[in-house]
GROMACS .gro file of C-alpha atoms in nm:
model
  351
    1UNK     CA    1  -5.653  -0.853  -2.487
    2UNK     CA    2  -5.445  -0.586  -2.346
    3UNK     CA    3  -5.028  -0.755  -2.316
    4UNK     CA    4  -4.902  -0.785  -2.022
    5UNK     CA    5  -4.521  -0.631  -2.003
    6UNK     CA    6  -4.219  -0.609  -1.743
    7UNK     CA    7  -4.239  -0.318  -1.529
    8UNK     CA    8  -4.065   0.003  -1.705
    9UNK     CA    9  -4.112  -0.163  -2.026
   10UNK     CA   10  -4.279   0.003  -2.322
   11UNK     CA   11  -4.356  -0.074  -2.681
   12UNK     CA   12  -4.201   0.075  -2.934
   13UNK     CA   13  -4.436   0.161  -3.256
   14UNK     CA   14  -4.235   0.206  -3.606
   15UNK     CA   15  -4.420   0.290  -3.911
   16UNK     CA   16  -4.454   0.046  -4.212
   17UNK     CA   17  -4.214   0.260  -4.423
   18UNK     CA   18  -3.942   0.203  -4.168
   19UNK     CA   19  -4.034  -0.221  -4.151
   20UNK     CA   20  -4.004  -0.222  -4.484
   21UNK     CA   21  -3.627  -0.128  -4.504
   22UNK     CA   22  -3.321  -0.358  -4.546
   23UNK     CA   23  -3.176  -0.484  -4.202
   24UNK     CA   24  -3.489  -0.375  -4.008
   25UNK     CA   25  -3.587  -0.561  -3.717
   26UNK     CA   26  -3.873  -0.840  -3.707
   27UNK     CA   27  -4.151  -0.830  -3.507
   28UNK     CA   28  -4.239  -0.641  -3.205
   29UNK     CA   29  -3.977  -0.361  -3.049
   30UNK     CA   30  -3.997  -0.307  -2.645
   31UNK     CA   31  -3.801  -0.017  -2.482
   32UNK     CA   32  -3.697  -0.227  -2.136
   33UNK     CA   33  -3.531  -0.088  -1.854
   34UNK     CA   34  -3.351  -0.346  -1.591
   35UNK     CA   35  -3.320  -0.232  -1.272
   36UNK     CA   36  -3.057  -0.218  -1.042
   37UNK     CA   37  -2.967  -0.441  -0.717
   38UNK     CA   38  -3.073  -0.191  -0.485
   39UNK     CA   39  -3.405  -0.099  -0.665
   40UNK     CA   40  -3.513  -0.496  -0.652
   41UNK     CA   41  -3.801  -0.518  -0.435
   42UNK     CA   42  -3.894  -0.802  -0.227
   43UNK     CA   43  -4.160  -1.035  -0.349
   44UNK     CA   44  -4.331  -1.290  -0.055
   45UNK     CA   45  -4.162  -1.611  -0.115
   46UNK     CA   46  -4.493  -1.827  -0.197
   47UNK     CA   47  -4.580  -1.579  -0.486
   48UNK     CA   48  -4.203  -1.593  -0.627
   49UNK     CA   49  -4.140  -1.938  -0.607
   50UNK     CA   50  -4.469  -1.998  -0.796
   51UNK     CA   51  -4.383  -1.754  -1.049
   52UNK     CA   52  -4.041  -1.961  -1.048
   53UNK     CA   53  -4.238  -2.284  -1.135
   54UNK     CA   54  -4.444  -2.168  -1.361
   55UNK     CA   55  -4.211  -2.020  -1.572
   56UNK     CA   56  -3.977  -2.321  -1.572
   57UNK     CA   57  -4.304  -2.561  -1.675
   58UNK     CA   58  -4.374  -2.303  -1.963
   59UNK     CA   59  -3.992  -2.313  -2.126
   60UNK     CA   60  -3.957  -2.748  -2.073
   61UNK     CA   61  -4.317  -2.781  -2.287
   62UNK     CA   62  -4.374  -2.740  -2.696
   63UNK     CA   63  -4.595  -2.440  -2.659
   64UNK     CA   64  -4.333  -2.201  -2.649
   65UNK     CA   65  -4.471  -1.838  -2.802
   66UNK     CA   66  -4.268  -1.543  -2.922
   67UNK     CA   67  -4.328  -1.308  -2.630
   68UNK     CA   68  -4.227  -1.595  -2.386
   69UNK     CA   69  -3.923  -1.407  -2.329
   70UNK     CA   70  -4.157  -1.148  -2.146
   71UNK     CA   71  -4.198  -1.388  -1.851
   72UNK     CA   72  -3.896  -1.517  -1.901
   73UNK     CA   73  -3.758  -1.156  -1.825
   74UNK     CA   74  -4.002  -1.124  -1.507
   75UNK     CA   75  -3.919  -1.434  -1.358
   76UNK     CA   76  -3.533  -1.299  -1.392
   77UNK     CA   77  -3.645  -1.026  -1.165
   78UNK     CA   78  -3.849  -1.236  -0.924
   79UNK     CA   79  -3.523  -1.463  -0.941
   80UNK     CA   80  -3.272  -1.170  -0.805
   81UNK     CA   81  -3.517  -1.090  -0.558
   82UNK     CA   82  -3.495  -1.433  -0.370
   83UNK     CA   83  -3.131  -1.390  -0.402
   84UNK     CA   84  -3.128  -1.057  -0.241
   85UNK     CA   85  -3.384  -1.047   0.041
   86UNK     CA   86  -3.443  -1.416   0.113
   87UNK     CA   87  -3.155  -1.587   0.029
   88UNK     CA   88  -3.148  -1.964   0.144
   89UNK     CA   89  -3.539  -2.003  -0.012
   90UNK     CA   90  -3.348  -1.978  -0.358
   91UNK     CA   91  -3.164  -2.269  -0.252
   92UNK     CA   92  -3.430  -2.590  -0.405
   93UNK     CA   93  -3.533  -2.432  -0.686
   94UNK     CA   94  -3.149  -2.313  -0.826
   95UNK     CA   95  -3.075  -2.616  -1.033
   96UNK     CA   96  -3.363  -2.595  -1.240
   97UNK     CA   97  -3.409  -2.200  -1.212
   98UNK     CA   98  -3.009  -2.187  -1.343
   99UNK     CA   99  -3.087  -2.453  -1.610
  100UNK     CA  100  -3.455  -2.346  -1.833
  101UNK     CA  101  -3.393  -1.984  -1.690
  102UNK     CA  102  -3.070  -1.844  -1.625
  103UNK     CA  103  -2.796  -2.003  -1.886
  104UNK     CA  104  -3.068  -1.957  -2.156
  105UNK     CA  105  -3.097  -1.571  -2.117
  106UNK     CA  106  -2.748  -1.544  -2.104
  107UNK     CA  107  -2.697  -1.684  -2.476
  108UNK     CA  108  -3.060  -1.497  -2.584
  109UNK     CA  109  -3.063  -1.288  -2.898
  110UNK     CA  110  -3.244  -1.005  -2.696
  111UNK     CA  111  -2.998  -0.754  -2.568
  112UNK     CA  112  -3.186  -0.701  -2.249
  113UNK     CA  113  -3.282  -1.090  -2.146
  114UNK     CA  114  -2.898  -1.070  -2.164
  115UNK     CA  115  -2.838  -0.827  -1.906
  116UNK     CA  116  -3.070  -0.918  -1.697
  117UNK     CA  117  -2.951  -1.262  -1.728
  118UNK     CA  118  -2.619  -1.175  -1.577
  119UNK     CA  119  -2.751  -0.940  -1.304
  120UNK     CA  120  -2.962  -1.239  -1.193
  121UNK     CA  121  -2.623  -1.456  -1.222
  122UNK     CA  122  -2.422  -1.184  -1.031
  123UNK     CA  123  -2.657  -1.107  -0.742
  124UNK     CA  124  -2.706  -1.554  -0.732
  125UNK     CA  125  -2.312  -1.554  -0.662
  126UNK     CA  126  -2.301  -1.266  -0.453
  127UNK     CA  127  -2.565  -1.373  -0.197
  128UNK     CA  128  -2.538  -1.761  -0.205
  129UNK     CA  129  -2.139  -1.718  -0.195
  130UNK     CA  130  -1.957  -2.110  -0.191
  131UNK     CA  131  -2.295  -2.206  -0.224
  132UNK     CA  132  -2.264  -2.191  -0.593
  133UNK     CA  133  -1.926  -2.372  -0.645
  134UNK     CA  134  -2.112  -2.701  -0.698
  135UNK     CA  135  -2.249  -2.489  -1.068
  136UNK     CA  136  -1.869  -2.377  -1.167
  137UNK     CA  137  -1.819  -2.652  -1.418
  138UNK     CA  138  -2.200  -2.504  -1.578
  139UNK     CA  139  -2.106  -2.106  -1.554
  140UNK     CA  140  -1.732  -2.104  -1.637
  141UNK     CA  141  -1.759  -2.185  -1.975
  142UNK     CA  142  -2.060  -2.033  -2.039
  143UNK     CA  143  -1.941  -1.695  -1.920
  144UNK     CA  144  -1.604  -1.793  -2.125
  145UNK     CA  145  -1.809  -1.724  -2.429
  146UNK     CA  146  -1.955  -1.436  -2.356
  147UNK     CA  147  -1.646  -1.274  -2.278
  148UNK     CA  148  -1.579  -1.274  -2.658
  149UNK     CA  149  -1.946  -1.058  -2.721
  150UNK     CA  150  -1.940  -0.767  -2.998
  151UNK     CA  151  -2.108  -0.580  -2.773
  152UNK     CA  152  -1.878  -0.396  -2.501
  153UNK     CA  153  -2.136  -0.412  -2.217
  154UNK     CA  154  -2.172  -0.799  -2.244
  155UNK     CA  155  -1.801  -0.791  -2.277
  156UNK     CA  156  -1.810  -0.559  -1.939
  157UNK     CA  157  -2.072  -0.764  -1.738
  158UNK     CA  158  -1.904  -1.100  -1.801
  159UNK     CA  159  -1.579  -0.999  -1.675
  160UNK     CA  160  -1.808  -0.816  -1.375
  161UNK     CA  161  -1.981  -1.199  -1.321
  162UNK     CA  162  -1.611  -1.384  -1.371
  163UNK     CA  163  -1.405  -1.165  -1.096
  164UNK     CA  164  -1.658  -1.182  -0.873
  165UNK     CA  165  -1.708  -1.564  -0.871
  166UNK     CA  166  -1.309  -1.548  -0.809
  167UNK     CA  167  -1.395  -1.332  -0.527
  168UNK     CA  168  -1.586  -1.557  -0.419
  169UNK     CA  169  -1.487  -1.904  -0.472
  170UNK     CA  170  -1.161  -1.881  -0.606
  171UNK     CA  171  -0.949  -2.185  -0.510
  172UNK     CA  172  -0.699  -2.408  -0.676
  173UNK     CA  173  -1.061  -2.626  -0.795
  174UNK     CA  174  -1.143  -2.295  -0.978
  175UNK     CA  175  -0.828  -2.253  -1.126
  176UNK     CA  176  -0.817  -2.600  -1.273
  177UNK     CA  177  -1.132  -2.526  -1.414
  178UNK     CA  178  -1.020  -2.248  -1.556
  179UNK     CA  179  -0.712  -2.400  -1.674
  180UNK     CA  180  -0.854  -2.705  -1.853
  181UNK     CA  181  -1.153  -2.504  -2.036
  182UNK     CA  182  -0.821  -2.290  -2.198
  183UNK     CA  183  -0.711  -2.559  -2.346
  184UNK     CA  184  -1.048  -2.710  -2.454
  185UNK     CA  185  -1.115  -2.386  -2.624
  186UNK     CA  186  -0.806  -2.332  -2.797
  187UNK     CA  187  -0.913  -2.262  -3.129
  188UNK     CA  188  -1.040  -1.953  -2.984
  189UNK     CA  189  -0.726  -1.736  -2.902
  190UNK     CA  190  -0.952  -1.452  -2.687
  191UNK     CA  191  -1.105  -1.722  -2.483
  192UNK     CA  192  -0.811  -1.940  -2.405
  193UNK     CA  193  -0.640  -1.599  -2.292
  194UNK     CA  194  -0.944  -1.478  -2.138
  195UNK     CA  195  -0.950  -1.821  -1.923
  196UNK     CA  196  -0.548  -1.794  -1.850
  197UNK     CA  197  -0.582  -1.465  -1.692
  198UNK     CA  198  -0.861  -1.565  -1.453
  199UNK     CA  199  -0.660  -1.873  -1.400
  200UNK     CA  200  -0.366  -1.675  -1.262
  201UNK     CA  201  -0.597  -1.469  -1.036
  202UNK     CA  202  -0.719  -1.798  -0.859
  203UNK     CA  203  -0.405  -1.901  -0.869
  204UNK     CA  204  -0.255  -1.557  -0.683
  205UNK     CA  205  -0.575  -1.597  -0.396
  206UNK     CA  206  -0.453  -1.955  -0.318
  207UNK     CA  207  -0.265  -2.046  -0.031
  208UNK     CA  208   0.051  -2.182  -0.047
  209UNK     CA  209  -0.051  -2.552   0.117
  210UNK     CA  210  -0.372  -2.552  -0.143
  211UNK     CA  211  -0.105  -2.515  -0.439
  212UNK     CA  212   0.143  -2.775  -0.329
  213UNK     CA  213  -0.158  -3.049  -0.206
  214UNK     CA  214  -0.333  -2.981  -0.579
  215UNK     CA  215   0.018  -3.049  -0.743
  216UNK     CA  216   0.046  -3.326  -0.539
  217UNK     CA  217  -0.274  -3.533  -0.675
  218UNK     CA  218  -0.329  -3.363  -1.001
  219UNK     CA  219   0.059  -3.236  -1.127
  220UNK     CA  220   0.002  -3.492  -1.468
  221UNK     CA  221  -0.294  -3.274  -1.576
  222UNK     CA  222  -0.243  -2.926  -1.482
  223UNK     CA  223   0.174  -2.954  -1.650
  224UNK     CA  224  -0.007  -3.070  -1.915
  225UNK     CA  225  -0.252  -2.811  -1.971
  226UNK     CA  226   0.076  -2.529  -1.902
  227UNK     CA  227   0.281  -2.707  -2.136
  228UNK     CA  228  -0.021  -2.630  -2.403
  229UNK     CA  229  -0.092  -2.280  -2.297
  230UNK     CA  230   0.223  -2.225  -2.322
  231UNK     CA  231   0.189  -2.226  -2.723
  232UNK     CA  232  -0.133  -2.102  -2.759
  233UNK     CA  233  -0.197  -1.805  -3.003
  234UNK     CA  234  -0.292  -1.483  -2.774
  235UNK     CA  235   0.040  -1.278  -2.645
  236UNK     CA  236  -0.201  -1.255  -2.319
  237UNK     CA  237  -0.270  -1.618  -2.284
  238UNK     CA  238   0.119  -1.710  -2.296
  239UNK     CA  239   0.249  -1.419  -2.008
  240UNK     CA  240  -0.062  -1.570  -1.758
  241UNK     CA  241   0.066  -1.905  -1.789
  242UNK     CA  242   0.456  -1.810  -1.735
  243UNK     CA  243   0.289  -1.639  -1.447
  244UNK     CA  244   0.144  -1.930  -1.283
  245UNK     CA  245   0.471  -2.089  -1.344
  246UNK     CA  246   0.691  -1.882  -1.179
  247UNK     CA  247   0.459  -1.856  -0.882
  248UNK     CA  248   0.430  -2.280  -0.874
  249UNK     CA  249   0.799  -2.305  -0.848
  250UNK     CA  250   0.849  -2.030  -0.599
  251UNK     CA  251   0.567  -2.185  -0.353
  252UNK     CA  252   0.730  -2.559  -0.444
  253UNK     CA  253   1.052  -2.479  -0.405
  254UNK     CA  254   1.322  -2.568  -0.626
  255UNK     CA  255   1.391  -2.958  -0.567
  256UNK     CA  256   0.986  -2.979  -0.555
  257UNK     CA  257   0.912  -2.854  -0.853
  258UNK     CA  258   1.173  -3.023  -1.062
  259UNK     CA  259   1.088  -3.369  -0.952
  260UNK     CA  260   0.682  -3.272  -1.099
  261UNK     CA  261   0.806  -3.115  -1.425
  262UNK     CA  262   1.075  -3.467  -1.477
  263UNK     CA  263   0.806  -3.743  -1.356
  264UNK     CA  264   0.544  -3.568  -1.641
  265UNK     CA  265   0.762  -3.413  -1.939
  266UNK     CA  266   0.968  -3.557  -2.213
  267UNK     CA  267   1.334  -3.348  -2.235
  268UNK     CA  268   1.238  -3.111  -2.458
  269UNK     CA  269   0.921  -3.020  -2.286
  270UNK     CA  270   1.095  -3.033  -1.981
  271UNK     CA  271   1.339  -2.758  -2.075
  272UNK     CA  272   1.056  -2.546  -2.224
  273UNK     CA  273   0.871  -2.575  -1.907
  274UNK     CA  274   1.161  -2.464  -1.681
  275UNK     CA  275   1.256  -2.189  -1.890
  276UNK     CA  276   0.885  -2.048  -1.868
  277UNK     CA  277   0.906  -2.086  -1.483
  278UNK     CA  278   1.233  -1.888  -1.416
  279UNK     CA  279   1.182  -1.533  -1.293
  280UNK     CA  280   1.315  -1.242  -1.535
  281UNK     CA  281   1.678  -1.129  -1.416
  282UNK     CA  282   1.641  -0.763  -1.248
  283UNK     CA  283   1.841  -0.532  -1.498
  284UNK     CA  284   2.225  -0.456  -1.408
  285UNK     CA  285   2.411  -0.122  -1.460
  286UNK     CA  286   2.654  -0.334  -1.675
  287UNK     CA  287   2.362  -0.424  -1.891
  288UNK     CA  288   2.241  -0.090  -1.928
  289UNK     CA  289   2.622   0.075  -2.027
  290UNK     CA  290   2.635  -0.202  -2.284
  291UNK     CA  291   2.327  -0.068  -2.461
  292UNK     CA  292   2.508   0.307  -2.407
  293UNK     CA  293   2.633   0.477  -2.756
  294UNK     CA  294   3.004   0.397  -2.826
  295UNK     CA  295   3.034   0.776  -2.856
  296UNK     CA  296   2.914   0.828  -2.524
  297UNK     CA  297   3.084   0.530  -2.319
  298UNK     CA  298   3.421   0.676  -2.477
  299UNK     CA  299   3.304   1.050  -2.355
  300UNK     CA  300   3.257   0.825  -1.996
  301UNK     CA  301   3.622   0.677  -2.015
  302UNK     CA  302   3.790   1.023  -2.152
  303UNK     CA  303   3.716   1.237  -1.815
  304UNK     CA  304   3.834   0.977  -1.607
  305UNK     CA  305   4.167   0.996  -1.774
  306UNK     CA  306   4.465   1.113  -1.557
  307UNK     CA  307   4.477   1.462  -1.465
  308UNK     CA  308   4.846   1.521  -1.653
  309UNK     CA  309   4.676   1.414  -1.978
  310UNK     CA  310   4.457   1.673  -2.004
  311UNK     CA  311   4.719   1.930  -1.898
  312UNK     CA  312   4.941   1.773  -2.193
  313UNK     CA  313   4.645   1.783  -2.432
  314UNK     CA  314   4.580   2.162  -2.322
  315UNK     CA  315   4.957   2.230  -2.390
  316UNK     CA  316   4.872   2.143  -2.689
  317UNK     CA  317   4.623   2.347  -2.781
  318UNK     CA  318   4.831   2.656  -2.663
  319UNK     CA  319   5.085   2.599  -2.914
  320UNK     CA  320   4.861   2.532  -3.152
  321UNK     CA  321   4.657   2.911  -3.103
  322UNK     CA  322   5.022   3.059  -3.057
  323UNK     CA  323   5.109   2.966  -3.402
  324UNK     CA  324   4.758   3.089  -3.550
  325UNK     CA  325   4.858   3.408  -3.383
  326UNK     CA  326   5.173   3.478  -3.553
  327UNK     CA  327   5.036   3.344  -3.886
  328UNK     CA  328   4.817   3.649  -3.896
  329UNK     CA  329   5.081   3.878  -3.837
  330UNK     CA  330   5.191   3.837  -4.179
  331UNK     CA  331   5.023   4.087  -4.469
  332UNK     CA  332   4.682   4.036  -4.528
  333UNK     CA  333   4.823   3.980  -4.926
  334UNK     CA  334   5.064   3.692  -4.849
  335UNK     CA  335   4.863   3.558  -4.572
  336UNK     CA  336   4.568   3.508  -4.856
  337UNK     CA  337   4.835   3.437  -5.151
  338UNK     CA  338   4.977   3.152  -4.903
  339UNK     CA  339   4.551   3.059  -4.811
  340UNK     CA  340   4.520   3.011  -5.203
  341UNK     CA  341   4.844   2.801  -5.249
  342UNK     CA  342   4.746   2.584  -4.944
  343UNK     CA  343   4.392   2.567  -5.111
  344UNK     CA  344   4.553   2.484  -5.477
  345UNK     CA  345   4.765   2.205  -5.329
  346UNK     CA  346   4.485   2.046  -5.100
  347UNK     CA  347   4.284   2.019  -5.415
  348UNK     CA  348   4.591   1.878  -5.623
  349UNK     CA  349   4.620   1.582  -5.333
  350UNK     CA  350   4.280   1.505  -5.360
  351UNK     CA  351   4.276   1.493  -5.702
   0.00000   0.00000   0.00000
């Protein structure tokens, strides 16, 4: 029976010689090409959310196969299609599409299930908009670990997925949830940092009356979670969360801001906390002659001197050529007999 394959997908044929070889792939090899948004085509909405169904049935029973993935990778495409050209159809069938469909291919071995995976995720987001806030707390963390992939284009796609979800639906909820799956990841430095950063762009989209309401009911947690970011491992991680900090207390206010960080922190927390949140001092010129050369800051103070110094020190220096002049009108003989004396003596001190 002839196999069925994804469209622009081919089978790739390798002789026994090169199976046999250490590191060699098992199994079958497909050449797969995924296609873009704007090469999707639209598929009549009976016929895709059958497809949909069918698909989901096959992954929840025991009969799984080895080229499952092959449907698995169509029904991605019939997935993005909904999303693109009918839209609110997608809308009864997303929990369970997201769950046996979507999130699997994401973590799949297969390079391309991967890819597709996060195009399908991408152009979901993109389309159904706030619609998919109510799946954050599912496709944060998941994307959180892909973020962390060997491979740069996964590395790429993610962060392509993860800005446009801030896009999107960034609020203070999303920065929360970006905030508290830092922390839970911690033993991972990349993915706490990763999570920081995107924390601070939610943070940077919210309005100033959504950041003082969310400190208002949930200041215990998210000082909390700050305090601990504070400390984590990644250089990253640590300048996102003084970030957040400093814009907190600026949109608080002073008196505000204090009164959080005293109800929540022991002393020594407290301090570290406020220290974090104070803005860098702008650099002075008095800082910046301080670092200056002694050499040079004394070169700086020497031509501001009074003008009769210099004349005095040029006076000086007159006298001082005048006398060269009327050593040399001596004979060249005693002028060198007196050079050699001068010379023998100099040495004599020294010694």
């Amino acid at each position: 029976m002839t196999e069925m394959l994804p469209k622009n997908t081919a089978k790739v044929e390798i002789d026994l010689q090169e199976k046999s070889l250490n590191g060699a792939p098992q199994g079958d090899l497909y050449q797969v090409q995924v296609e873009s948004r704007q090469s999707i085509a639209r598929i009549d909405e009976l016929s895709a959310n059958q497809i949909v169904r069918n698909c989901i049935a096959q992954k929840q029973s025991e009969n799984a196969t080895e080229n499952d993935w092959i449907e698995e990778f169509e029904c991605l495409s019939v997935l993005r299609s909904v999303a693109i050209h009918n839209t609110q159809s997608l809308c009864p069938i997303l929990p369970e599409a997201l769950k046996w469909i979507v999130y699997p291919s994401i973590l799949n071995l297969r390079s391309v299930m991967v890819r597709n995976g996060l195009l399908c995720l991408e152009d979901i987001v993109y389309h159904l908009k706030t619609d998919t806030a109510v799946y954050l707390d599912e496709m944060v963390p998941l994307l959180l670990t892909r973020t962390g992939s060997e491979k740069q284009f996964i590395r790429k796609l993610t962060a392509r997925v993860l800005e446009n979800i801030v896009q999107v639906c960034g609020s203070v909820d999303l920065f929360q949830l970006f905030l508290s799956t830092g922390v839970k990841e911690k033993k991972s430095p990349q993915l706490t940092s990763t999570a920081t950063q995107y924390a601070l762009m939610c943070m940077e989209k919210s309005s100033s009356n959504d950041l003082t309401v969310m400190m208002e009911e949930n200041y215990d947690s998210i000082l909390n979670d700050m305090r601990l970011l504070l400390n984590c491992r990644a250089v990253d991680g640590k300048i996102a969360t003084r970030k957040c900090l400093q814009i907190l207390r600026q949109t608080l206010g002073e008196k505000a801001f204090m009164g959080f960080v005293q109800r929540q922190l022991s002393p020594s927390a407290e301090s570290e906390l406020l220290q974090a949140s104070e803005k860098p001092k702008p650099k002075t010129s008095g800082s910046v002659m301080r670092r200056q050369n002694k050499r040079l800051r004394a070169r700086v103070v020497a031509q501001q001197q009074k003008q009769p110094e210099k004349d005095l020190s040029i006076d000086r220096e007159d006298n001082a050529l005048s006398t060269k002049v009327i050593d040399t009108c001596k004979p060249q003989i005693e002028s060198l007999t007196s050079t050699q004396v001068n010379g023998e003596e100099c040495r004599a001190k020294v010694a």
